[in-house]
Amino acid sequence: MRTWRGLVGLTAFFAFWQGLTMVGIIDPFMMPSPISVIEALWEMALDGSLWINLGASLQRVLVGYAAACVVGVSLGLLCGWWRVVADFVRPVVDALRPIPPLAWIPITILWFGIGDMASYFLVFLGAVFPTFIATYTAVRGLDRNQMNAALCLGAGPRLLFADVLIPASLPIILPGLRIALGIGWACVVTAELIAAQSGLGYLIQQSRMLFQIQNVVAGMVAIGLVGLLMSLLLERLERRVNAWAPSERA
Amino acid sequence: MNQMSMIAADTPIAIAGLSKIYPGQRGGTAVTALQHVDLTIRRGEFVSLLGPSGCGKSTLLSIVAGFQKASEGSVLQDGVPITGPGPSRTVVFQDYALFGWMTIQKNVEFGLKAKGMPARERAEIARALIAKVQLSGFEDKYPHEVSGGMKQRAAIARALAPDPEILLMDEPFGALDAQTRVLLQEEIARLSSDAGKTVIFVTHGIEEAVFLADRVVVMSPRPGRVREEVLVPLPRPRTAEMRADPWFVRTVKDLWDTLKPDWQKEQGQ
């Protein structure tokens, strides 16, 4: 039912857009109609350029995001568990966090040149903070009584970590990881606009220079759809893992 | 066996000169939660700690559990100082503190898993305990799928699973409705009597304290200290009709009369 509503919403959006171009409110040169965008997507799918660039972007986002998850979750666990560590780390994080990934691009190019490494780094920067904050918040908010219950039942560090700390934290960590992936995906495109020779961002940039506006929008649509798909997949995973949690039962 | 160890063997918990002082936060005044508490608990004894909020009864329980440290004095279990929580002293919490991500079966198995018991064996023991607290058929339910009373039954089974020497209950029926509370009181009376466990039961319910305990330790607030002790001569296991026993009725009333000023003071604050 909800999937159905989502499809109706998307269809209505595209229909509205198509309508605007057909009655001439939108100049098709400035904003091509959805049908010509779909045609452009289809052509890029047939000649393979869509897949090559999509693959390059996905590979970059996965590497950067994986690194962000490892660092963000570990640091979040450490800071959540030991207040002293948080006292040292949090000011640094809170000072770095407001710097948008875009502002990191010049120095990223200086450090890594133009290539995959620059993209990994920018994705990492975009995704690591929400991952950290979610994990930190989750561990901070753990129910003291549940911890005590586990301890008095004889739980050692390993059982406490694997059977209590982690599952109790997941209802807050997983939505954070989902948001971080969305940000990472946006960052990879940003990075590719400037600091890469392939990927969906690069495709958009190249098409703009060639005045292939329908390809620019086709690239944007591809980014949006892939982002939507990622979000849906992670949300489904969340619902399974956190089925017990109040937040998933509302 | 010398005399000292015999005493130790008979008194699983010995509390002497126990004080707990919380230092004031940011220049605030320090709070004395417990002052010079002496309390000895015999093996197999059911002791109720009774008092209004602020009398330190939960703090005392938490120190015996090993969750908090005493500021002064000693707390010994079988003659050995208590330094932290452990499976010989398991706790039943007011808010159940069940693991929401585990089924009731897995919750009850937790303490056995911590011991390193093989999966099949612990499943068997847990099932038997679940039957004992009358939750058979609910093994595969998650805590959020069952009622408050059932949650607390599950929490009791979980606390009994590691076969603790002492069961610590911290206002376990505080969050339940009156009828469920009465039913669970009778359940606890039966279980504790069957299992022969030493129990420390924290409550602010006078009737509940007297109904369940061999000895009621009455505490008073600010600073928390032991005010008096009442020995309960009723036989065990306790049954519902004992609530009508003249001694029971009179004792509950007397305790209410002595505690009333404390209660009123706490309400007024």
Short mmCIF file of C-alpha atoms in Angstrom, two decimals:
data_model
loop_
_atom_site.label_atom_id
_atom_site.label_comp_id
_atom_site.label_asym_id
_atom_site.label_seq_id
_atom_site.Cartn_x
_atom_site.Cartn_y
_atom_site.Cartn_z
CA MET A 1 0.00 0.00 0.00
CA ARG A 2 2.73 2.43 0.98
CA THR A 3 4.91 1.38 -1.93
CA TRP A 4 1.94 2.02 -4.16
CA ARG A 5 1.45 5.53 -2.77
CA GLY A 6 5.16 6.19 -3.29
CA LEU A 7 4.87 5.17 -6.94
CA VAL A 8 1.83 7.39 -7.39
CA GLY A 9 3.76 10.30 -5.86
CA LEU A 10 6.70 9.80 -8.21
CA THR A 11 4.46 9.37 -11.25
CA ALA A 12 2.51 12.51 -10.38
CA PHE A 13 5.76 14.43 -10.06
CA PHE A 14 6.96 13.36 -13.50
CA ALA A 15 3.51 13.95 -15.03
CA PHE A 16 3.45 17.49 -13.62
CA TRP A 17 6.91 18.16 -15.01
CA GLN A 18 5.93 16.71 -18.38
CA GLY A 19 2.79 18.87 -18.39
CA LEU A 20 4.76 22.03 -17.69
CA THR A 21 7.07 21.41 -20.65
CA MET A 22 4.19 20.43 -22.97
CA VAL A 23 2.17 23.59 -22.37
CA GLY A 24 5.35 25.60 -22.81
CA ILE A 25 5.73 27.07 -19.33
CA ILE A 26 9.21 25.58 -19.22
CA ASP A 27 11.63 26.17 -22.05
CA PRO A 28 12.78 22.63 -23.07
CA PHE A 29 16.28 23.98 -23.61
CA MET A 30 16.49 25.06 -19.97
CA MET A 31 14.71 21.98 -18.65
CA PRO A 32 14.05 19.03 -20.97
CA SER A 33 10.84 17.06 -20.55
CA PRO A 34 10.89 13.80 -18.60
CA ILE A 35 10.28 11.86 -21.77
CA SER A 36 13.39 13.24 -23.47
CA VAL A 37 15.33 12.63 -20.25
CA ILE A 38 14.20 9.01 -20.22
CA GLU A 39 15.23 8.76 -23.88
CA ALA A 40 18.64 10.17 -22.97
CA LEU A 41 18.95 7.70 -20.10
CA TRP A 42 17.99 4.86 -22.41
CA GLU A 43 20.62 5.88 -24.94
CA MET A 44 23.30 6.13 -22.27
CA ALA A 45 22.22 2.76 -20.97
CA LEU A 46 22.52 1.29 -24.46
CA ASP A 47 25.90 2.77 -25.26
CA GLY A 48 27.13 1.73 -21.80
CA SER A 49 28.25 5.15 -20.60
CA LEU A 50 25.54 5.17 -17.90
CA TRP A 51 26.77 1.88 -16.42
CA ILE A 52 30.43 2.78 -16.54
CA ASN A 53 29.87 6.07 -14.78
CA LEU A 54 27.33 4.66 -12.35
CA GLY A 55 29.73 1.85 -11.52
CA ALA A 56 32.57 4.30 -10.92
CA SER A 57 30.41 6.42 -8.60
CA LEU A 58 29.10 3.41 -6.69
CA GLN A 59 32.56 2.00 -6.20
CA ARG A 60 33.79 5.35 -4.82
CA VAL A 61 30.87 5.83 -2.51
CA LEU A 62 31.19 2.32 -1.15
CA VAL A 63 34.89 2.66 -0.32
CA GLY A 64 34.53 6.10 1.27
CA TYR A 65 31.37 5.11 3.10
CA ALA A 66 32.85 1.89 4.43
CA ALA A 67 35.81 3.83 5.81
CA ALA A 68 33.46 6.39 7.34
CA CYS A 69 31.40 3.64 8.99
CA VAL A 70 34.45 1.96 10.48
CA VAL A 71 35.93 5.20 11.81
CA GLY A 72 32.64 6.85 12.81
CA VAL A 73 31.20 3.83 14.58
CA SER A 74 34.45 2.96 16.40
CA LEU A 75 35.01 6.52 17.52
CA GLY A 76 31.35 6.85 18.49
CA LEU A 77 31.56 3.69 20.59
CA LEU A 78 34.73 4.88 22.31
CA CYS A 79 33.34 8.33 23.05
CA GLY A 80 29.98 6.97 24.12
CA TRP A 81 31.50 4.48 26.51
CA TRP A 82 34.29 6.61 27.99
CA ARG A 83 33.30 10.17 28.77
CA VAL A 84 36.97 11.18 29.01
CA VAL A 85 37.55 10.22 25.38
CA ALA A 86 34.46 12.21 24.40
CA ASP A 87 35.80 15.26 26.25
CA PHE A 88 38.89 15.21 24.02
CA VAL A 89 37.30 14.21 20.74
CA ARG A 90 33.98 16.04 20.62
CA PRO A 91 35.31 19.60 20.31
CA VAL A 92 37.47 18.50 17.38
CA VAL A 93 34.54 16.79 15.71
CA ASP A 94 32.21 19.72 16.32
CA ALA A 95 34.75 22.13 14.84
CA LEU A 96 35.35 20.01 11.72
CA ARG A 97 31.71 19.15 11.18
CA PRO A 98 30.47 22.55 9.97
CA ILE A 99 33.04 22.64 7.13
CA PRO A 100 31.11 21.47 4.06
CA PRO A 101 32.79 18.83 1.88
CA LEU A 102 32.72 21.35 -0.96
CA ALA A 103 35.12 23.56 1.01
CA TRP A 104 37.48 20.61 1.33
CA ILE A 105 37.81 20.18 -2.42
CA PRO A 106 40.77 22.54 -3.03
CA ILE A 107 42.88 20.96 -0.33
CA THR A 108 41.72 17.50 -1.35
CA ILE A 109 42.98 18.08 -4.87
CA LEU A 110 46.24 19.41 -3.45
CA TRP A 111 46.70 16.27 -1.38
CA PHE A 112 45.36 13.56 -3.64
CA GLY A 113 45.24 15.06 -7.12
CA ILE A 114 42.35 14.19 -9.39
CA GLY A 115 41.27 10.59 -9.06
CA ASP A 116 39.60 8.00 -6.89
CA MET A 117 41.45 8.88 -3.72
CA ALA A 118 40.05 12.42 -3.73
CA SER A 119 36.52 11.07 -4.09
CA TYR A 120 37.00 8.48 -1.34
CA PHE A 121 38.21 11.22 0.96
CA LEU A 122 35.29 13.55 0.25
CA VAL A 123 32.73 10.78 0.70
CA PHE A 124 34.44 9.85 3.93
CA LEU A 125 34.28 13.44 5.15
CA GLY A 126 30.61 13.71 4.33
CA ALA A 127 29.59 10.41 5.91
CA VAL A 128 31.85 10.13 8.94
CA PHE A 129 30.23 12.81 11.10
CA PRO A 130 26.62 11.62 11.00
CA THR A 131 27.91 8.08 11.60
CA PHE A 132 29.88 9.23 14.60
CA ILE A 133 27.08 11.34 16.05
CA ALA A 134 24.52 8.55 15.70
CA THR A 135 26.76 5.98 17.36
CA TYR A 136 27.82 8.34 20.12
CA THR A 137 24.22 9.32 20.84
CA ALA A 138 23.14 5.69 20.83
CA VAL A 139 25.77 4.56 23.32
CA ARG A 140 25.23 7.63 25.54
CA GLY A 141 21.54 6.87 25.65
CA LEU A 142 21.86 3.23 26.65
CA ASP A 143 19.62 2.16 29.50
CA ARG A 144 21.79 1.99 32.62
CA ASN A 145 19.53 -0.65 34.13
CA GLN A 146 19.92 -2.91 31.12
CA MET A 147 23.69 -2.66 31.42
CA ASN A 148 23.48 -3.39 35.12
CA ALA A 149 21.14 -6.29 34.47
CA ALA A 150 23.66 -7.78 32.04
CA LEU A 151 26.53 -7.27 34.49
CA CYS A 152 24.75 -8.85 37.44
CA LEU A 153 23.83 -11.81 35.24
CA GLY A 154 27.55 -12.35 34.79
CA ALA A 155 28.12 -10.92 31.31
CA GLY A 156 31.78 -10.49 30.39
CA PRO A 157 33.00 -7.73 28.06
CA ARG A 158 32.41 -9.72 24.89
CA LEU A 159 28.84 -10.73 25.70
CA LEU A 160 28.07 -7.25 26.97
CA PHE A 161 29.30 -5.78 23.69
CA ALA A 162 27.82 -8.25 21.23
CA ASP A 163 24.52 -9.10 22.92
CA VAL A 164 23.66 -5.87 24.73
CA LEU A 165 25.57 -2.77 23.68
CA ILE A 166 25.35 -3.28 19.91
CA PRO A 167 21.75 -4.52 19.57
CA ALA A 168 20.54 -1.88 22.03
CA SER A 169 22.27 0.84 19.99
CA LEU A 170 21.18 -0.23 16.51
CA PRO A 171 17.80 1.58 16.52
CA ILE A 172 19.74 4.84 16.64
CA ILE A 173 22.90 3.82 14.77
CA LEU A 174 21.20 2.41 11.67
CA PRO A 175 19.12 5.48 10.75
CA GLY A 176 22.34 7.47 11.19
CA LEU A 177 24.14 5.13 8.79
CA ARG A 178 21.33 5.51 6.28
CA ILE A 179 21.52 9.30 6.42
CA ALA A 180 25.31 9.09 6.13
CA LEU A 181 25.03 7.01 2.96
CA GLY A 182 22.75 9.64 1.44
CA ILE A 183 25.27 12.34 2.25
CA GLY A 184 28.13 10.19 0.96
CA TRP A 185 26.27 9.68 -2.30
CA ALA A 186 25.77 13.43 -2.67
CA CYS A 187 29.46 13.97 -1.88
CA VAL A 188 30.71 11.55 -4.51
CA VAL A 189 28.80 13.45 -7.16
CA THR A 190 30.19 16.72 -5.89
CA ALA A 191 33.70 15.30 -5.97
CA GLU A 192 33.24 14.01 -9.51
CA LEU A 193 32.07 17.40 -10.78
CA ILE A 194 35.52 18.71 -10.06
CA ALA A 195 38.02 16.08 -9.05
CA ALA A 196 37.42 13.00 -11.20
CA GLN A 197 37.54 11.68 -14.77
CA SER A 198 34.54 9.38 -14.51
CA GLY A 199 31.32 8.91 -12.57
CA LEU A 200 27.85 10.42 -12.69
CA GLY A 201 29.10 13.82 -11.53
CA TYR A 202 31.71 13.80 -14.29
CA LEU A 203 29.02 12.78 -16.78
CA ILE A 204 26.89 15.74 -15.77
CA GLN A 205 29.79 18.12 -16.03
CA GLN A 206 30.84 16.81 -19.46
CA SER A 207 27.30 16.96 -20.78
CA ARG A 208 26.96 20.54 -19.61
CA MET A 209 30.05 21.53 -21.55
CA LEU A 210 28.60 19.86 -24.64
CA PHE A 211 25.21 21.53 -24.07
CA GLN A 212 23.52 18.13 -23.80
CA ILE A 213 21.07 19.36 -21.21
CA GLN A 214 18.91 16.21 -21.43
CA ASN A 215 22.03 14.21 -20.44
CA VAL A 216 22.70 16.57 -17.54
CA VAL A 217 19.20 15.99 -16.23
CA ALA A 218 19.41 12.27 -17.03
CA GLY A 219 22.50 12.10 -14.81
CA MET A 220 20.64 13.94 -12.06
CA VAL A 221 17.68 11.59 -12.35
CA ALA A 222 20.01 8.59 -12.15
CA ILE A 223 21.61 10.01 -9.00
CA GLY A 224 18.19 10.59 -7.45
CA LEU A 225 16.89 7.14 -8.29
CA VAL A 226 19.99 5.35 -7.05
CA GLY A 227 19.86 7.38 -3.82
CA LEU A 228 16.21 6.47 -3.40
CA LEU A 229 17.01 2.81 -3.94
CA MET A 230 19.84 2.88 -1.37
CA SER A 231 17.59 4.54 1.15
CA LEU A 232 14.80 2.01 0.60
CA LEU A 233 17.15 -0.94 0.94
CA LEU A 234 18.67 0.33 4.16
CA GLU A 235 15.27 1.20 5.56
CA ARG A 236 14.08 -2.31 4.89
CA LEU A 237 17.15 -3.70 6.64
CA GLU A 238 16.52 -1.38 9.58
CA ARG A 239 12.97 -2.57 9.92
CA ARG A 240 14.10 -6.15 10.11
CA VAL A 241 16.94 -5.58 12.56
CA ASN A 242 15.07 -3.16 14.80
CA ALA A 243 11.64 -4.77 14.62
CA TRP A 244 11.63 -4.92 18.43
CA ALA A 245 12.27 -1.22 18.94
CA PRO A 246 9.48 1.26 19.76
CA SER A 247 10.57 3.52 16.88
CA GLU A 248 9.79 0.81 14.34
CA ARG A 249 6.40 -0.07 15.75
CA ALA A 250 4.70 3.30 15.54
CA MET B 1 35.66 -24.85 60.46
CA ASN B 2 36.36 -21.97 62.79
CA GLN B 3 33.71 -19.77 64.26
CA MET B 4 34.26 -16.85 61.90
CA SER B 5 33.67 -18.86 58.78
CA MET B 6 30.62 -20.48 60.32
CA ILE B 7 29.15 -17.06 60.88
CA ALA B 8 30.05 -16.14 57.34
CA ALA B 9 28.41 -19.30 56.05
CA ASP B 10 25.21 -18.45 57.85
CA THR B 11 25.12 -14.80 56.88
CA PRO B 12 25.51 -14.41 53.14
CA ILE B 13 25.26 -10.64 53.50
CA ALA B 14 26.84 -8.65 56.32
CA ILE B 15 26.64 -4.87 56.17
CA ALA B 16 28.50 -2.89 58.80
CA GLY B 17 28.80 0.87 59.28
CA LEU B 18 27.72 1.53 55.73
CA SER B 19 27.42 5.13 54.59
CA LYS B 20 26.89 6.55 51.14
CA ILE B 21 27.55 10.20 50.49
CA TYR B 22 27.03 11.81 47.10
CA PRO B 23 29.34 14.80 46.70
CA GLY B 24 27.54 18.00 45.77
CA GLN B 25 27.47 18.85 42.08
CA ARG B 26 29.07 22.21 41.19
CA GLY B 27 29.29 23.62 44.68
CA GLY B 28 26.00 22.09 45.85
CA THR B 29 25.77 20.42 49.22
CA ALA B 30 26.68 16.78 49.61
CA VAL B 31 23.78 14.37 50.09
CA THR B 32 24.01 11.61 52.67
CA ALA B 33 21.95 8.83 51.13
CA LEU B 34 22.82 6.26 53.81
CA GLN B 35 24.22 6.72 57.27
CA HIS B 36 25.78 4.00 59.46
CA VAL B 37 23.68 1.11 58.28
CA ASP B 38 24.25 -2.23 59.98
CA LEU B 39 22.36 -5.17 58.59
CA THR B 40 22.96 -8.89 58.61
CA ILE B 41 20.98 -11.20 56.41
CA ARG B 42 20.75 -14.91 57.06
CA ARG B 43 20.77 -17.64 54.48
CA GLY B 44 17.31 -18.32 53.09
CA GLU B 45 15.91 -15.22 54.73
CA PHE B 46 13.43 -12.95 52.97
CA VAL B 47 14.10 -9.36 54.03
CA SER B 48 11.97 -6.40 53.00
CA LEU B 49 13.57 -2.96 52.98
CA LEU B 50 10.67 -0.62 53.60
CA GLY B 51 10.60 3.15 53.53
CA PRO B 52 9.48 6.26 51.70
CA SER B 53 11.34 7.59 48.69
CA GLY B 54 14.64 9.17 49.64
CA CYS B 55 15.35 6.74 52.48
CA GLY B 56 18.20 5.16 50.54
CA LYS B 57 16.68 1.69 50.26
CA SER B 58 17.36 1.44 46.54
CA THR B 59 20.87 2.83 47.05
CA LEU B 60 21.47 0.14 49.65
CA LEU B 61 20.27 -2.54 47.24
CA SER B 62 22.43 -1.13 44.49
CA ILE B 63 25.49 -1.26 46.75
CA VAL B 64 24.75 -4.88 47.66
CA ALA B 65 24.35 -5.60 43.93
CA GLY B 66 27.78 -4.06 43.36
CA PHE B 67 26.56 -1.31 41.02
CA GLN B 68 27.70 1.41 43.42
CA LYS B 69 30.48 1.64 45.97
CA ALA B 70 29.98 2.46 49.63
CA SER B 71 31.56 5.67 50.92
CA GLU B 72 32.26 4.10 54.30
CA GLY B 73 31.81 0.76 55.96
CA SER B 74 31.85 -2.76 54.63
CA VAL B 75 29.52 -5.00 52.68
CA LEU B 76 30.51 -8.64 52.79
CA GLN B 77 29.12 -11.61 50.95
CA ASP B 78 30.09 -14.84 52.69
CA GLY B 79 32.86 -12.90 54.41
CA VAL B 80 34.29 -11.45 51.17
CA PRO B 81 33.91 -7.76 50.27
CA ILE B 82 31.57 -7.08 47.36
CA THR B 83 33.51 -5.27 44.63
CA GLY B 84 31.14 -5.43 41.67
CA PRO B 85 28.06 -7.06 40.22
CA GLY B 86 28.04 -10.82 39.73
CA PRO B 87 25.75 -13.76 39.11
CA SER B 88 25.59 -14.77 42.77
CA ARG B 89 23.51 -11.61 43.35
CA THR B 90 21.02 -11.04 40.55
CA VAL B 91 18.65 -8.12 40.40
CA VAL B 92 15.00 -7.70 39.43
CA PHE B 93 14.39 -4.08 38.44
CA GLN B 94 11.25 -2.01 38.71
CA ASP B 95 11.33 -1.22 34.99
CA TYR B 96 12.10 -4.91 34.20
CA ALA B 97 15.26 -3.99 32.22
CA LEU B 98 14.57 -6.88 29.88
CA PHE B 99 16.57 -6.99 26.66
CA GLY B 100 14.01 -5.79 24.13
CA TRP B 101 15.84 -7.34 21.17
CA MET B 102 15.71 -10.84 22.62
CA THR B 103 12.77 -13.18 22.99
CA ILE B 104 11.71 -14.06 26.52
CA GLN B 105 13.50 -17.38 26.07
CA LYS B 106 16.77 -15.64 25.15
CA ASN B 107 16.38 -13.16 27.98
CA VAL B 108 16.11 -15.98 30.49
CA GLU B 109 19.03 -17.79 28.88
CA PHE B 110 21.29 -14.73 29.10
CA GLY B 111 22.83 -15.49 32.49
CA LEU B 112 23.42 -19.09 31.44
CA LYS B 113 25.08 -18.00 28.22
CA ALA B 114 27.31 -15.74 30.30
CA LYS B 115 28.36 -18.83 32.23
CA GLY B 116 29.34 -20.50 28.98
CA MET B 117 26.66 -23.19 29.19
CA PRO B 118 26.00 -25.09 25.92
CA ALA B 119 22.97 -23.90 23.94
CA ARG B 120 20.83 -26.98 24.38
CA GLU B 121 21.32 -27.19 28.12
CA ARG B 122 20.53 -23.54 28.71
CA ALA B 123 17.44 -23.72 26.52
CA GLU B 124 16.18 -26.56 28.69
CA ILE B 125 16.82 -24.78 31.97
CA ALA B 126 15.29 -21.56 30.68
CA ARG B 127 12.17 -23.39 29.53
CA ALA B 128 11.75 -24.94 32.95
CA LEU B 129 12.10 -21.55 34.63
CA ILE B 130 9.64 -19.98 32.21
CA ALA B 131 7.19 -22.71 33.15
CA LYS B 132 7.81 -21.99 36.81
CA VAL B 133 6.84 -18.34 36.42
CA GLN B 134 3.84 -19.48 34.34
CA LEU B 135 4.93 -18.03 31.05
CA SER B 136 4.95 -21.25 29.03
CA GLY B 137 3.82 -20.57 25.50
CA PHE B 138 5.37 -17.10 25.53
CA GLU B 139 8.98 -18.23 25.06
CA ASP B 140 9.24 -16.79 21.56
CA LYS B 141 7.50 -13.50 22.30
CA TYR B 142 9.47 -10.30 22.61
CA PRO B 143 9.12 -8.22 25.77
CA HIS B 144 7.11 -5.53 23.98
CA GLU B 145 4.54 -8.11 22.99
CA VAL B 146 3.55 -9.07 26.54
CA SER B 147 1.94 -7.28 29.50
CA GLY B 148 3.80 -5.59 32.37
CA GLY B 149 3.07 -8.46 34.72
CA MET B 150 4.43 -10.95 32.22
CA LYS B 151 7.51 -8.84 31.68
CA GLN B 152 8.21 -8.91 35.38
CA ARG B 153 7.68 -12.68 35.49
CA ALA B 154 10.19 -13.01 32.68
CA ALA B 155 12.62 -10.74 34.53
CA ILE B 156 12.25 -12.89 37.64
CA ALA B 157 12.95 -16.05 35.63
CA ARG B 158 15.98 -14.36 34.09
CA ALA B 159 17.29 -13.40 37.52
CA LEU B 160 16.79 -16.94 38.84
CA ALA B 161 18.49 -18.60 35.86
CA PRO B 162 22.13 -18.27 36.99
CA ASP B 163 21.00 -19.85 40.30
CA PRO B 164 22.06 -16.85 42.40
CA GLU B 165 22.66 -17.11 46.09
CA ILE B 166 20.75 -13.90 46.68
CA LEU B 167 17.90 -12.36 44.74
CA LEU B 168 17.74 -8.57 44.90
CA MET B 169 14.39 -7.04 44.02
CA ASP B 170 14.13 -3.29 43.57
CA GLU B 171 10.48 -2.26 43.84
CA PRO B 172 9.68 -4.96 41.32
CA PHE B 173 5.92 -4.42 41.34
CA GLY B 174 6.03 -0.63 41.42
CA ALA B 175 5.00 -0.24 37.80
CA LEU B 176 2.15 -2.75 37.87
CA ASP B 177 -1.54 -2.31 38.46
CA ALA B 178 -2.93 -3.23 41.89
CA GLN B 179 -4.43 -6.59 40.88
CA THR B 180 -1.35 -7.78 39.02
CA ARG B 181 0.75 -6.71 41.96
CA VAL B 182 -1.25 -8.86 44.39
CA LEU B 183 -1.01 -11.86 42.09
CA LEU B 184 2.73 -11.44 41.66
CA GLN B 185 3.25 -11.03 45.40
CA GLU B 186 1.70 -14.44 45.89
CA GLU B 187 3.81 -15.78 43.06
CA ILE B 188 6.98 -14.45 44.67
CA ALA B 189 5.92 -15.87 48.04
CA ARG B 190 5.61 -19.31 46.42
CA LEU B 191 8.77 -19.06 44.27
CA SER B 192 11.05 -17.78 47.02
CA SER B 193 9.80 -20.42 49.39
CA ASP B 194 10.26 -23.18 46.78
CA ALA B 195 13.70 -22.05 45.72
CA GLY B 196 14.86 -21.34 49.28
CA LYS B 197 16.65 -18.26 48.06
CA THR B 198 17.86 -15.39 50.18
CA VAL B 199 15.89 -12.36 49.04
CA ILE B 200 16.26 -8.64 49.62
CA PHE B 201 13.07 -6.94 48.55
CA VAL B 202 12.94 -3.15 48.32
CA THR B 203 9.49 -1.60 48.48
CA HIS B 204 7.48 1.34 49.72
CA GLY B 205 4.39 -0.83 50.10
CA ILE B 206 3.86 -1.67 53.76
CA GLU B 207 1.45 -4.52 53.13
CA GLU B 208 3.65 -6.05 50.47
CA ALA B 209 6.72 -5.77 52.72
CA VAL B 210 5.01 -7.57 55.61
CA PHE B 211 3.25 -10.12 53.44
CA LEU B 212 6.44 -11.36 51.83
CA ALA B 213 9.17 -11.01 54.41
CA ASP B 214 10.56 -12.91 57.36
CA ARG B 215 11.86 -9.59 58.54
CA VAL B 216 10.90 -6.05 57.62
CA VAL B 217 13.71 -3.52 57.87
CA VAL B 218 12.10 -0.10 58.18
CA MET B 219 14.20 2.79 56.92
CA SER B 220 13.76 6.52 57.35
CA PRO B 221 14.96 9.32 55.11
CA ARG B 222 17.50 12.15 55.19
CA PRO B 223 19.85 10.67 56.00
CA GLY B 224 18.79 7.13 55.15
CA ARG B 225 19.16 4.81 58.09
CA VAL B 226 17.58 1.75 59.66
CA ARG B 227 14.79 2.84 61.95
CA GLU B 228 13.42 -0.45 63.22
CA GLU B 229 13.09 -4.10 62.35
CA VAL B 230 9.94 -6.17 62.53
CA LEU B 231 10.08 -9.95 62.60
CA VAL B 232 7.16 -11.58 60.84
CA PRO B 233 6.00 -14.74 62.62
CA LEU B 234 3.68 -15.91 59.84
CA PRO B 235 4.60 -19.32 58.37
CA ARG B 236 5.87 -19.71 54.84
CA PRO B 237 4.87 -20.04 52.11
CA ARG B 238 2.62 -17.05 52.52
CA THR B 239 -0.86 -17.43 51.16
CA ALA B 240 -3.59 -14.95 50.29
CA GLU B 241 -5.66 -15.61 53.44
CA MET B 242 -2.80 -14.45 55.67
CA ARG B 243 -3.61 -10.92 54.63
CA ALA B 244 -6.65 -11.22 56.90
CA ASP B 245 -4.63 -12.56 59.86
CA PRO B 246 -5.13 -10.26 62.89
CA TRP B 247 -1.39 -10.00 63.49
CA PHE B 248 -0.85 -9.03 59.84
CA VAL B 249 -3.56 -6.38 59.89
CA ARG B 250 -2.35 -4.88 63.16
CA THR B 251 1.31 -4.84 62.09
CA VAL B 252 0.52 -3.14 58.81
CA LYS B 253 -1.49 -0.52 60.67
CA ASP B 254 1.22 0.03 63.30
CA LEU B 255 3.86 0.42 60.62
CA TRP B 256 1.71 2.93 58.81
CA ASP B 257 1.33 4.91 62.03
CA THR B 258 5.07 5.04 62.63
CA LEU B 259 5.92 5.80 59.02
CA LYS B 260 3.22 8.34 58.37
CA PRO B 261 5.21 11.42 59.53
CA ASP B 262 8.14 10.44 57.28
CA TRP B 263 5.80 9.94 54.37
CA GLN B 264 4.07 13.25 54.91
CA LYS B 265 7.43 14.99 55.12
CA GLU B 266 8.56 13.44 51.81
CA GLN B 267 5.29 14.42 50.17
CA GLY B 268 5.64 17.99 51.42
CA GLN B 269 9.12 18.39 49.94
#
